[in-house]
Amino acid sequence: MATITELKCVVRETLERRGVLGQLKARIRAEVFDALDDQREQRPPLSHENLLINELIREYLEFNKYRHAASVLIAESGQPQVPLDREFLASELRVAEDMSAKSVPLLYGLVSHFLNSSDDGKKVFIRGNSGSNTGHRPNS
């Protein structure tokens, strides 16, 4: 008869082989974060910018098989469980893609654009407080 230790090893190996163990660990981690989260401290509302940024990060994480990190991101951020439509995301960011670009996350295309841009090395000017609700007050 198998010992408890042997049984644990067989169950662990079976779950790992099926790819379930990582998913279970991620789910437990997300539930622990949720349980530890101080419900008295309200998070700022999920702004449009944060929704888009989180979705870019989620797409990147899932593409690279970082599913555990993606599940924690979703749990902590309040991001919808169902991913945003890629075409909607590209439209919101005013990104045009060809078919080959759609095989990788949008974040790769955005980074590639800035790394390979031929704007004579000029920096991109970014303004704070674009007029949207980011949940923070602008500096006075």
Coordinates of C-alpha atoms in Angstrom, one line a residue:
M1 CA 0.0 0.0 0.0
A2 CA 1.2 3.5 -0.9
T3 CA 2.3 5.8 1.8
I4 CA 0.8 9.3 2.2
T5 CA 4.1 10.8 0.9
E6 CA 4.1 8.6 -2.2
L7 CA 0.4 9.5 -2.8
K8 CA 1.2 13.2 -2.5
C9 CA 4.0 12.9 -5.0
V10 CA 1.9 11.0 -7.5
V11 CA -0.9 13.6 -7.2
R12 CA 1.5 16.5 -7.6
E13 CA 3.2 15.0 -10.6
T14 CA -0.1 14.3 -12.2
L15 CA -1.4 17.8 -11.7
E16 CA 1.9 19.2 -13.0
R17 CA 1.8 17.0 -16.1
R18 CA -1.8 18.1 -16.8
G19 CA -0.8 21.8 -16.4
V20 CA -3.3 22.2 -13.6
L21 CA -1.0 22.8 -10.6
G22 CA 0.2 26.2 -11.8
Q23 CA -3.4 27.3 -12.4
L24 CA -4.4 26.1 -8.9
K25 CA -1.5 28.0 -7.4
A26 CA -2.4 31.2 -9.3
R27 CA -6.0 30.9 -8.2
I28 CA -5.0 30.4 -4.6
R29 CA -2.6 33.4 -4.8
A30 CA -5.3 35.6 -6.3
E31 CA -7.8 34.5 -3.5
V32 CA -5.2 35.2 -0.8
F33 CA -4.5 38.7 -2.3
D34 CA -8.3 39.3 -2.3
A35 CA -8.7 38.1 1.3
L36 CA -5.8 40.2 2.5
D37 CA -6.9 43.3 0.5
D38 CA -8.1 45.9 2.9
Q39 CA -11.7 46.4 1.9
R40 CA -11.9 49.6 4.0
E41 CA -9.4 51.3 1.7
Q42 CA -11.3 52.0 -1.5
R43 CA -9.4 51.8 -4.8
P44 CA -9.8 54.6 -7.2
P45 CA -12.3 53.8 -10.0
L46 CA -10.9 51.9 -12.9
S47 CA -10.2 54.8 -15.3
H48 CA -10.3 54.4 -19.1
E49 CA -6.5 54.7 -19.2
N50 CA -6.0 52.1 -16.5
L51 CA -8.4 49.8 -18.3
L52 CA -6.4 50.1 -21.6
I53 CA -3.0 49.8 -19.8
N54 CA -4.1 46.7 -17.8
E55 CA -5.4 45.2 -21.0
L56 CA -2.1 45.7 -22.8
I57 CA -0.3 44.1 -19.9
R58 CA -2.8 41.2 -19.7
E59 CA -2.4 40.5 -23.5
Y60 CA 1.4 40.6 -23.1
L61 CA 1.3 38.3 -20.0
E62 CA -1.0 35.8 -21.6
F63 CA 1.0 35.7 -24.8
N64 CA 4.1 34.9 -22.9
K65 CA 2.3 32.2 -20.9
Y66 CA 2.6 34.3 -17.7
R67 CA -0.9 33.2 -16.7
H68 CA -0.3 33.3 -13.0
A69 CA 0.7 36.9 -13.2
A70 CA -2.2 37.7 -15.4
S71 CA -4.7 36.1 -13.0
V72 CA -3.3 38.2 -10.1
L73 CA -3.4 41.4 -12.2
I74 CA -7.1 40.7 -13.0
A75 CA -7.9 40.0 -9.3
E76 CA -6.1 43.0 -8.0
S77 CA -7.0 45.6 -10.6
G78 CA -10.7 45.0 -11.0
Q79 CA -10.1 44.4 -14.7
P80 CA -13.1 42.6 -16.3
Q81 CA -12.6 38.8 -16.5
V82 CA -13.3 38.8 -20.2
P83 CA -10.5 40.4 -22.2
L84 CA -11.3 43.5 -24.3
D85 CA -11.6 42.9 -28.0
R86 CA -8.2 43.5 -29.8
E87 CA -9.8 45.6 -32.5
F88 CA -11.5 47.8 -29.9
L89 CA -8.2 48.2 -28.0
A90 CA -6.3 49.1 -31.2
S91 CA -9.0 51.6 -32.2
E92 CA -8.9 53.3 -28.7
L93 CA -5.1 53.6 -29.0
R94 CA -5.4 54.8 -32.6
V95 CA -3.1 52.0 -33.8
A96 CA -3.3 50.6 -37.3
E97 CA -2.1 47.0 -37.7
D98 CA -1.3 44.8 -40.6
M99 CA -2.0 41.0 -40.4
S100 CA 1.5 40.1 -39.3
A101 CA 1.3 42.6 -36.3
K102 CA -1.8 40.8 -35.0
S103 CA 0.3 37.7 -34.2
V104 CA 1.9 39.5 -31.2
P105 CA 0.6 41.7 -28.4
L106 CA -0.1 45.3 -29.1
L107 CA 2.5 46.3 -26.5
Y108 CA 5.2 44.8 -28.7
G109 CA 4.1 46.9 -31.6
L110 CA 4.0 50.1 -29.5
V111 CA 7.5 49.5 -28.1
S112 CA 8.8 48.5 -31.5
H113 CA 7.4 51.7 -33.0
F114 CA 9.2 53.9 -30.5
L115 CA 12.4 52.0 -30.7
N116 CA 12.5 52.1 -34.5
S117 CA 11.0 55.4 -35.0
S118 CA 13.0 57.7 -37.3
D119 CA 12.2 61.0 -35.6
D120 CA 15.9 62.1 -35.4
G121 CA 16.1 61.0 -31.7
K122 CA 13.6 63.5 -30.5
K123 CA 11.8 62.6 -27.4
V124 CA 8.1 62.2 -27.3
F125 CA 6.4 64.9 -25.3
I126 CA 3.8 63.5 -22.8
R127 CA 1.4 65.8 -21.0
G128 CA 0.1 65.0 -17.5
N129 CA -3.7 65.2 -16.9
S130 CA -5.0 64.6 -20.3
G131 CA -8.4 65.6 -19.2
S132 CA -9.5 62.1 -18.3
N133 CA -10.4 60.6 -15.0
T134 CA -7.3 58.7 -13.8
G135 CA -8.4 58.7 -10.2
H136 CA -5.7 61.2 -9.2
R137 CA -5.8 65.0 -8.8
P138 CA -3.6 67.0 -11.2
N139 CA -0.8 69.0 -9.7
S140 CA -1.7 72.6 -9.0

